[in-house]
Coordinates of C-alpha atoms in Angstrom, one line a residue:
Chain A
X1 CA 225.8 -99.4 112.0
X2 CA 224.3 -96.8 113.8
X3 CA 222.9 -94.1 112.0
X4 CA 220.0 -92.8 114.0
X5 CA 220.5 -91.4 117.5
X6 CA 216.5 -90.6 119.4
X7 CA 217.0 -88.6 122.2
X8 CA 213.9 -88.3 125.1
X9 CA 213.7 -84.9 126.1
X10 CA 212.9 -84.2 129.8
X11 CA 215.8 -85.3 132.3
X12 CA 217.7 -86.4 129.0
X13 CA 218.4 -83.1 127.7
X14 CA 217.6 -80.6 130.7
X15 CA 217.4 -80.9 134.1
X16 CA 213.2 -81.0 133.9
X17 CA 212.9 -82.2 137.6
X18 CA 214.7 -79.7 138.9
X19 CA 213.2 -76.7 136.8
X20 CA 209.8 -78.0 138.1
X21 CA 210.4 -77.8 141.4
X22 CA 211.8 -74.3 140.7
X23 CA 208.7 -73.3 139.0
X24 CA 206.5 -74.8 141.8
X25 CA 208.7 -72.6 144.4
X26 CA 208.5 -69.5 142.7
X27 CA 204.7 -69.8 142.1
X28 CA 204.2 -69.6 146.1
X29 CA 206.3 -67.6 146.5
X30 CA 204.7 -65.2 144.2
X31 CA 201.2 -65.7 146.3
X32 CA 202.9 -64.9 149.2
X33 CA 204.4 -61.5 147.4
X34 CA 200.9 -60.6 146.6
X35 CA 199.7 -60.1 150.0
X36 CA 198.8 -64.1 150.9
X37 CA 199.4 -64.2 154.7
X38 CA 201.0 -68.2 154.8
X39 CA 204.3 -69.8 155.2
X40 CA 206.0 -71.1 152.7
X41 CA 206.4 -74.7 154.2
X42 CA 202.7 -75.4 155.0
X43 CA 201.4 -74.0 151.4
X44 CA 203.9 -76.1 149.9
X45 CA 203.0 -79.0 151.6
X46 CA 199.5 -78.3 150.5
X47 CA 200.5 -78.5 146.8
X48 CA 202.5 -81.5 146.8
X49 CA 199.9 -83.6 147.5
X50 CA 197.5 -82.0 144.9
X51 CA 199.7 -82.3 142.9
X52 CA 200.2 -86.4 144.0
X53 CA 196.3 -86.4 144.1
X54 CA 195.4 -85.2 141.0
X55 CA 198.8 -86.1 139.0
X56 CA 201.2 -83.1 137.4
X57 CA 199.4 -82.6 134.1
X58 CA 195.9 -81.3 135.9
X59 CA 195.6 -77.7 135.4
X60 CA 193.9 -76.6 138.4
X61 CA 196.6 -76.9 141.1
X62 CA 196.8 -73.5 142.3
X63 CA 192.9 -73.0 142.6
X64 CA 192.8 -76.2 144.4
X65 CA 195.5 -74.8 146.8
X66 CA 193.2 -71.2 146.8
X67 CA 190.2 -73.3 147.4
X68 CA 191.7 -75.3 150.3
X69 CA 192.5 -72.2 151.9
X70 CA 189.5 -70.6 151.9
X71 CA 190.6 -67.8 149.8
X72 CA 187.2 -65.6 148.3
X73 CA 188.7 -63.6 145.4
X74 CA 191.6 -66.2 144.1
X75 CA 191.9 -64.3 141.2
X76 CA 195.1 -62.4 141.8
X77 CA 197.3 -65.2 143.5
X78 CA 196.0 -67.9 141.1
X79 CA 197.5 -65.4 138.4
X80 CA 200.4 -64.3 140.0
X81 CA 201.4 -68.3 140.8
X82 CA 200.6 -69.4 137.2
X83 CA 202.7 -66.1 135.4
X84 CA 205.5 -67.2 138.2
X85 CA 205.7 -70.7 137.0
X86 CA 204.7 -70.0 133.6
X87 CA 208.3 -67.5 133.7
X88 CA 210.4 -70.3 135.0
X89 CA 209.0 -73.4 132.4
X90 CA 210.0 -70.8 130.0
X91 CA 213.2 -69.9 131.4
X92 CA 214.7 -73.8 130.6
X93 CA 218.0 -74.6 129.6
X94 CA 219.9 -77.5 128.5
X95 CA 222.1 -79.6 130.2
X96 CA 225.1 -77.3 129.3
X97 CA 227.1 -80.0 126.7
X98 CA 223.6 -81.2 125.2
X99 CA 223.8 -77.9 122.2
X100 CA 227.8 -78.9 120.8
X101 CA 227.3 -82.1 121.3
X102 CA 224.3 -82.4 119.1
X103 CA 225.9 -80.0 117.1
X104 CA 228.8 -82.4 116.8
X105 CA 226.6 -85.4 115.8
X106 CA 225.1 -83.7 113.6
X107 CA 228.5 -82.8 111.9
X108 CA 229.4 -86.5 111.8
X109 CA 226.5 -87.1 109.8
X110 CA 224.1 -89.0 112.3
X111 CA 220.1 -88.4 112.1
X112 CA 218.6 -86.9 115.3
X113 CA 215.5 -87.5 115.9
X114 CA 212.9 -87.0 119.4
X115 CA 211.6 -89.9 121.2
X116 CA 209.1 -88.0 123.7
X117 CA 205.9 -88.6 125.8
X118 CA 203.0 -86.4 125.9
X119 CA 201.8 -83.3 124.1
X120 CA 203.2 -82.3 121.0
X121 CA 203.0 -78.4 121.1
X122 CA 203.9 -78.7 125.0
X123 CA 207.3 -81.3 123.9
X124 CA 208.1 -79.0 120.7
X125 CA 207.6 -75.9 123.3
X126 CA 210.5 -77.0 125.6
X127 CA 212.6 -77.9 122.5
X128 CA 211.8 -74.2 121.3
X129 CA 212.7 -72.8 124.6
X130 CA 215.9 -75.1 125.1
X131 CA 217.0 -73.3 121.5
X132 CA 217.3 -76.6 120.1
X133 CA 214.8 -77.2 117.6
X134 CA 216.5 -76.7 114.8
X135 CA 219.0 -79.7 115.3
X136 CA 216.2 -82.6 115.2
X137 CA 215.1 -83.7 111.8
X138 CA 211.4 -85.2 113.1
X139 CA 210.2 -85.7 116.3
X140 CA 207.9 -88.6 117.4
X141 CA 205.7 -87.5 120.0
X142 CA 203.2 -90.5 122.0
X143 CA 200.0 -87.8 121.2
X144 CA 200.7 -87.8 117.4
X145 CA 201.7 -91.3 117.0
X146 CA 198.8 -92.7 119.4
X147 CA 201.2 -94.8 121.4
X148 CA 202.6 -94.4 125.0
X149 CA 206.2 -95.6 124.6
X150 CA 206.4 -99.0 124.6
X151 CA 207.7 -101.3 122.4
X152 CA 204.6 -100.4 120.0
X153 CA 205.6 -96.6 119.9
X154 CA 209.2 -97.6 118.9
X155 CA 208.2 -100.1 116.4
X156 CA 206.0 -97.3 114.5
X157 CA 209.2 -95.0 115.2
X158 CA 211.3 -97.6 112.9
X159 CA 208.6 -97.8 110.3
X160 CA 208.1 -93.9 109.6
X161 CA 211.9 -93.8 109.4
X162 CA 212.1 -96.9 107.6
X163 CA 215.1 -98.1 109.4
X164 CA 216.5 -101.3 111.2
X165 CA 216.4 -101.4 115.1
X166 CA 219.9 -102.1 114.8
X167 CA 220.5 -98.8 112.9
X168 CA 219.0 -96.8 116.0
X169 CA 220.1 -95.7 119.1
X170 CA 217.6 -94.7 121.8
X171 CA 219.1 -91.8 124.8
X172 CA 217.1 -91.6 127.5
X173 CA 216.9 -91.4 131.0
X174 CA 213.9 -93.8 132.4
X175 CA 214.8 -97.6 131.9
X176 CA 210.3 -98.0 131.9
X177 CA 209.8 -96.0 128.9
X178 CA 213.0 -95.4 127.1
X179 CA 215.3 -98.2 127.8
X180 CA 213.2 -101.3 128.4
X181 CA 211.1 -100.4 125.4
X182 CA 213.9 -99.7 122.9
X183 CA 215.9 -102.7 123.8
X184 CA 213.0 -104.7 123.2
X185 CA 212.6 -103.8 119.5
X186 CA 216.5 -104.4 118.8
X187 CA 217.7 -100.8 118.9
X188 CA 220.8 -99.9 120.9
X189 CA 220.2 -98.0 124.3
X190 CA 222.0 -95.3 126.5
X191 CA 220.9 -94.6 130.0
X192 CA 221.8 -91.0 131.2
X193 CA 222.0 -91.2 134.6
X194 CA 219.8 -88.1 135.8
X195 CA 216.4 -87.4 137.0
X196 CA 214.5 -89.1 139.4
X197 CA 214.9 -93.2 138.3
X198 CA 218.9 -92.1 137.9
X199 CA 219.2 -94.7 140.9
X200 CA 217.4 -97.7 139.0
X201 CA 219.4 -100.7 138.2
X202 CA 219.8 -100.8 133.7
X203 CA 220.2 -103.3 131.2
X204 CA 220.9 -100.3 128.2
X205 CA 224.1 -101.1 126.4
X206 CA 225.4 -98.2 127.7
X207 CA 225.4 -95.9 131.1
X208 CA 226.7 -92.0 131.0
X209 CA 226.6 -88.8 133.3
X210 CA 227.0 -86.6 130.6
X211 CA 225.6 -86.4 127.4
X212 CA 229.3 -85.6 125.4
X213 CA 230.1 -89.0 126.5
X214 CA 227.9 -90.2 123.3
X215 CA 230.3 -89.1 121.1
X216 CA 233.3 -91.7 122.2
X217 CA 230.6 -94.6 122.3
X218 CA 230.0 -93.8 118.9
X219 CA 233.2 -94.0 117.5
X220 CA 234.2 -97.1 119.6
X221 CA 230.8 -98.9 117.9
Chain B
X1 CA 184.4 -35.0 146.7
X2 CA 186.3 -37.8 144.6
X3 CA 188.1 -40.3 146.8
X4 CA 188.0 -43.9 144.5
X5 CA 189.5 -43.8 141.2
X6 CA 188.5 -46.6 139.4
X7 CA 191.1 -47.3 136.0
X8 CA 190.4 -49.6 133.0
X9 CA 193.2 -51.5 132.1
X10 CA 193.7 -51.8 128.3
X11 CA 194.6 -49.0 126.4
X12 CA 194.6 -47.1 129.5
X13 CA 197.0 -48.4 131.7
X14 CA 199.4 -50.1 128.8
X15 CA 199.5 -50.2 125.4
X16 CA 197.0 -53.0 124.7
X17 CA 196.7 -53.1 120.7
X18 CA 200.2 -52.2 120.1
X19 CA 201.4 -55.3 121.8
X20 CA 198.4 -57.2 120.7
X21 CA 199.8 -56.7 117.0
X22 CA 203.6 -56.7 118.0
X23 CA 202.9 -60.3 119.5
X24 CA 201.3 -61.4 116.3
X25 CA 203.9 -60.3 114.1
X26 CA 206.6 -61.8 116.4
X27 CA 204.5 -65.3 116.4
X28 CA 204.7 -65.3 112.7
X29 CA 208.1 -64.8 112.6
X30 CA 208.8 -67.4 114.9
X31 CA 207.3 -70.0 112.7
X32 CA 208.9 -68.7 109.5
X33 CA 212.1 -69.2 112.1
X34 CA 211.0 -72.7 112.3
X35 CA 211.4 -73.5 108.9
X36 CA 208.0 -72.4 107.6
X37 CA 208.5 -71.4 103.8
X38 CA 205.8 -68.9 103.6
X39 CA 206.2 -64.7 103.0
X40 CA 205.1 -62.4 106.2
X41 CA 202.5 -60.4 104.2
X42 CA 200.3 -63.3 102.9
X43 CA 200.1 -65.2 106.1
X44 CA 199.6 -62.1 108.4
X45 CA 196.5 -61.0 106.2
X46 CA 195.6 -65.3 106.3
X47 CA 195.8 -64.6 110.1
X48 CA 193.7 -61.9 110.9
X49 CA 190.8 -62.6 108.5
X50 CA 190.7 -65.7 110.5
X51 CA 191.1 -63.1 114.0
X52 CA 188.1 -61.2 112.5
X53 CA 185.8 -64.3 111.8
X54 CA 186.4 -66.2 115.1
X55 CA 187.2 -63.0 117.6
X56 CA 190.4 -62.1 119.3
X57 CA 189.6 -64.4 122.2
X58 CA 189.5 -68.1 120.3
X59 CA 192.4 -70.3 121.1
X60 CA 193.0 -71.7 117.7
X61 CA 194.2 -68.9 115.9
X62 CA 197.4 -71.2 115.3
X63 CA 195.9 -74.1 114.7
X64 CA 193.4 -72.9 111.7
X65 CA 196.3 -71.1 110.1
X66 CA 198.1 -74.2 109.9
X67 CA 195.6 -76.1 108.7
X68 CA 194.8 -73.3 106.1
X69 CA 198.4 -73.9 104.9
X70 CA 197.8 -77.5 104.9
X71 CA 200.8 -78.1 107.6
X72 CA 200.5 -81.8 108.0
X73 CA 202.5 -81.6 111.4
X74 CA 201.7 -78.7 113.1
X75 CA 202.7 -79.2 116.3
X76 CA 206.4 -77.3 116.2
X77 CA 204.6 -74.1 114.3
X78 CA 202.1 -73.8 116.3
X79 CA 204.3 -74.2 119.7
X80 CA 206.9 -72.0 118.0
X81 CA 204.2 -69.6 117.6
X82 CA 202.2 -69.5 120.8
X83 CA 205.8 -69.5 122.8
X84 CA 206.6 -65.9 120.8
X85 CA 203.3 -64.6 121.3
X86 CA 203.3 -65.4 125.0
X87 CA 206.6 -63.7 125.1
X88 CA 205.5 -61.0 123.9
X89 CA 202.2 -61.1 126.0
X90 CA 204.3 -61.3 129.4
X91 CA 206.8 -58.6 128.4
X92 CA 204.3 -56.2 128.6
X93 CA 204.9 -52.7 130.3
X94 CA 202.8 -49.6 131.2
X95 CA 202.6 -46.1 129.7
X96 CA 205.8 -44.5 131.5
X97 CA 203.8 -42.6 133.5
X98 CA 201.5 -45.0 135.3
X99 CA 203.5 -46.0 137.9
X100 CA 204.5 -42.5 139.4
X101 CA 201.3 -41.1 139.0
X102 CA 199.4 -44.0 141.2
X103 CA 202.1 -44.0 143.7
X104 CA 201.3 -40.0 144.0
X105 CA 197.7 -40.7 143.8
X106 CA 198.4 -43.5 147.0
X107 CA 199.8 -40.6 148.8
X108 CA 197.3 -38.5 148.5
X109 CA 194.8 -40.1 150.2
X110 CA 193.6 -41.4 146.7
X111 CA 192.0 -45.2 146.8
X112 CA 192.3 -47.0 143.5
X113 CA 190.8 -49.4 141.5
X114 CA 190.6 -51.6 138.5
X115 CA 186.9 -51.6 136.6
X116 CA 187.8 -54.0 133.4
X117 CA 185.9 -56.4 131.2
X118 CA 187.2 -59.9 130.9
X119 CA 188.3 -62.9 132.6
X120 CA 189.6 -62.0 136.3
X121 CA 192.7 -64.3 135.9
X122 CA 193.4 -62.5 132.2
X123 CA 193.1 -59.5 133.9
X124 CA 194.8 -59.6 136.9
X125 CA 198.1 -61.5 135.1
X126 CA 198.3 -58.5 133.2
X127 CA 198.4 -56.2 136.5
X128 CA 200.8 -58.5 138.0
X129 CA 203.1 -58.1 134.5
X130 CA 202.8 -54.7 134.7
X131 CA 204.1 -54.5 138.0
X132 CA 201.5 -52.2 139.2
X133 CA 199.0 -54.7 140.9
X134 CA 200.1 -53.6 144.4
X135 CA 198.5 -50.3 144.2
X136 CA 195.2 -51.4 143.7
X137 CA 193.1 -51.9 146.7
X138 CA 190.3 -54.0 144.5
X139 CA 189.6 -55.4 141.2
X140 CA 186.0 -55.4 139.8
X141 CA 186.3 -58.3 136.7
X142 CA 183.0 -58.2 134.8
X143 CA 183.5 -62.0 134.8
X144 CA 183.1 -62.0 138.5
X145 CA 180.7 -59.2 138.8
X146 CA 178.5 -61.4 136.4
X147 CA 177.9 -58.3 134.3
X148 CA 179.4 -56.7 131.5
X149 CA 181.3 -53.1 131.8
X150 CA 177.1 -51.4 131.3
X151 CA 175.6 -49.2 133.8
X152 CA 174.5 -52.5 135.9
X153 CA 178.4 -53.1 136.1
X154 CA 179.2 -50.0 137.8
X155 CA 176.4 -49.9 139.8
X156 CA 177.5 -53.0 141.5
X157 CA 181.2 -51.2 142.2
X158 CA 179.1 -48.5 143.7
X159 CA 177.7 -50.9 145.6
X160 CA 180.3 -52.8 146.8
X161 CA 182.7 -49.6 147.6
X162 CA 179.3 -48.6 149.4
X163 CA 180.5 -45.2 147.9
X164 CA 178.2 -42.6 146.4
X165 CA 178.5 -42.1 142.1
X166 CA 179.8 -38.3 143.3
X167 CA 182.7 -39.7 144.8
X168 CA 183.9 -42.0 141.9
X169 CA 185.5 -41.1 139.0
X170 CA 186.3 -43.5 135.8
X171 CA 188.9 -43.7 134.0
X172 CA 189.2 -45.2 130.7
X173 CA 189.9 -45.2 126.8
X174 CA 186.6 -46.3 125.8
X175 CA 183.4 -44.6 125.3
X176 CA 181.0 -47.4 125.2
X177 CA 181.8 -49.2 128.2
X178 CA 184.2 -46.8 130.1
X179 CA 182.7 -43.5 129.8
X180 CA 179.3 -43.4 128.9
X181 CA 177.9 -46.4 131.4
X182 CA 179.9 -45.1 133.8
X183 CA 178.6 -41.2 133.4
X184 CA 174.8 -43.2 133.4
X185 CA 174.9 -44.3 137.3
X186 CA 176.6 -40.6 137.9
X187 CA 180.5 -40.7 138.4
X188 CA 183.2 -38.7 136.6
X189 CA 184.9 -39.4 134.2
X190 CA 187.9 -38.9 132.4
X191 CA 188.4 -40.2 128.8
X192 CA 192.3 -41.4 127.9
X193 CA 193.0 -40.8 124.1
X194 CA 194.8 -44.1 123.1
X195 CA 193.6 -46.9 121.7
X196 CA 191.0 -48.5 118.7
X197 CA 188.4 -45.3 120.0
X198 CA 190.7 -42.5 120.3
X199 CA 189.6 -40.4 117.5
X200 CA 185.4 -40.8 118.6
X201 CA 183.5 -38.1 120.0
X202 CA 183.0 -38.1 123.8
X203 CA 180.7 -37.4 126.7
X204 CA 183.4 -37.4 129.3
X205 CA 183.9 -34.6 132.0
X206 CA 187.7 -34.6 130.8
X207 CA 189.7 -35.8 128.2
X208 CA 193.7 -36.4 128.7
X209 CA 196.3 -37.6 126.5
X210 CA 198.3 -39.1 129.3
X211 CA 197.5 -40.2 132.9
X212 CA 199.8 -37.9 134.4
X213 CA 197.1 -35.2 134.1
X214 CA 194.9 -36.7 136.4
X215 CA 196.6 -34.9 139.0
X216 CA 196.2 -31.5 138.1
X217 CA 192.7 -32.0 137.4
X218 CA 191.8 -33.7 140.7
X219 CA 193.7 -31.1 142.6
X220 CA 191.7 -28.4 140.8
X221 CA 188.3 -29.8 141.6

């Protein structure tokens, strides 16, 4: 019986593609609003394909954009296109049924736990922001547990909780590293269909559009 | 006759310490918040003792204090805490009267800039938060200027303004690296009586208690 519901965080439980592309807006924007003399279009351009050169966790993309356009003194736009995008990552909310419905489960008496890739402080900063901390008993982050996730990741996931795949239920959006991975080790899957593989074909168990829909799954288990 | 006025930013333009040690209190907080079962008073003094030994510009703050707590996972404290402080950080705002007195100052003919010590992007975010960046026409940044705020500092914005030391005066909150170096190459000065120094003796030509009565004393000159 399922007892344990993991949940992956970006795309899962807020729009994260979307708020990115915000933030990435209102940064240029800013430079512009400092006194940088470029259309929006062509600077944008620019940064997408730093950002597809140099991948979206390298810090530097707005003095690469500064260099590339010969600015001298960067100082000023670089600042006001990192406090721009800075203000919108920290500006995140959830996808609006994601705070009852956790709220629900937890009432019901399931254990909620994170299945996320990356950085620990930077994962626990967006479930900080998105005010939902507090609802997550643990939180398994690739960094701390050494392991991108794959099946290896999830099987160290069901030894720290010292729980049967079968007990578990992974809720992600990306069939590569939530679906595929979690199925693999026995635990039940649920694909939300959002972000940018929402178009990919699935083998989870089960497919949703919104996150309440986990609760009738669950009772129908 | 002066024409630049060149300002220091912290403690002069805004509040620095007070919001230095509001944004310390509210990180604390935040991690008590977070579940941490600690008392304010005994992990504030844990805090800055460790503030003192590694200086106010070290990154781990966080990170020692958990680890002088023996937190085994950090990661949600320490994310907890660096999100309030950085709230904190980017809610800053000026003393009330900056902003009407350099828009007066633009009018009359004044032409302002920024002389701080520090890193330019550190410095210039906090122009940009303060909303007053716009009326600057430059920023000298020791870091750029490859000196610290000393007499070689300000000789360098003489140079650079190609402006004779007569038609400068400094304003700033600090004696050692406001007033004095910048009385040393021969501009004015004015001393601002806020901050960590406002109770030392000083040099300058004036002293105010609030930038407002900069205008009075220019037009009496």
């Amino acid at each position: 019986m399922v007892k344990y519901l993991l949940f992956d965080i970006d795309d899962t439980l807020f729009p994260s593609t979307e708020f990115s592309a915000l933030a990435r807006k209102n940064a240029l924007n800013a430079m512009i609003s400092m006194g940088l003399d470029d259309d929006f279009d062509p600077i944008n351009a620019r940064l997408l394909s730093i950002i597809e050169k140099k991948g979206s966790n390298y810090p530097g993309h707005f003095n690469d954009l500064c260099s590339q356009l010969g600015i001298q003194e960067p100082g000023k736009y670089i600042a006001a296109a990192v406090a721009a995008y800075h203000d919108t990552k920290t500006s995140i909310a959830p996808f609006p049924k994601v705070p009852p419905t956790l709220l629900r489960l937890r009432e019901s008496g399931y254990r909620l736990y994170i299945a996320t890739q990356g950085n620990s402080i930077k994962q626990w900063d967006k479930l900080i922001r998105l005010r939902i901390a507090l609802y997550f008993e643990g939180v398994f982050v690739s960094e701390e547990l050494r392991e991108d996730k794959g099946p290896a990741f999830y099987k160290k996931v069901l030894s720290a909780l010292d729980a049967k795949a079968g007990d578990c239920m992974m809720v992600g959006d990306r069939e590569d590293t939530d679906i595929a991975p979690a199925r693999a080790v026995g635990m039940k899957t649920v694909r939300v269909l959002s972000g940018r593989q929402a178009t990919l074909p699935t083998k989870a168990d089960f497919v949703i559009k919104d996150i309440s829909e986990i609760i009738p799954i669950l009772r129908d288990l």
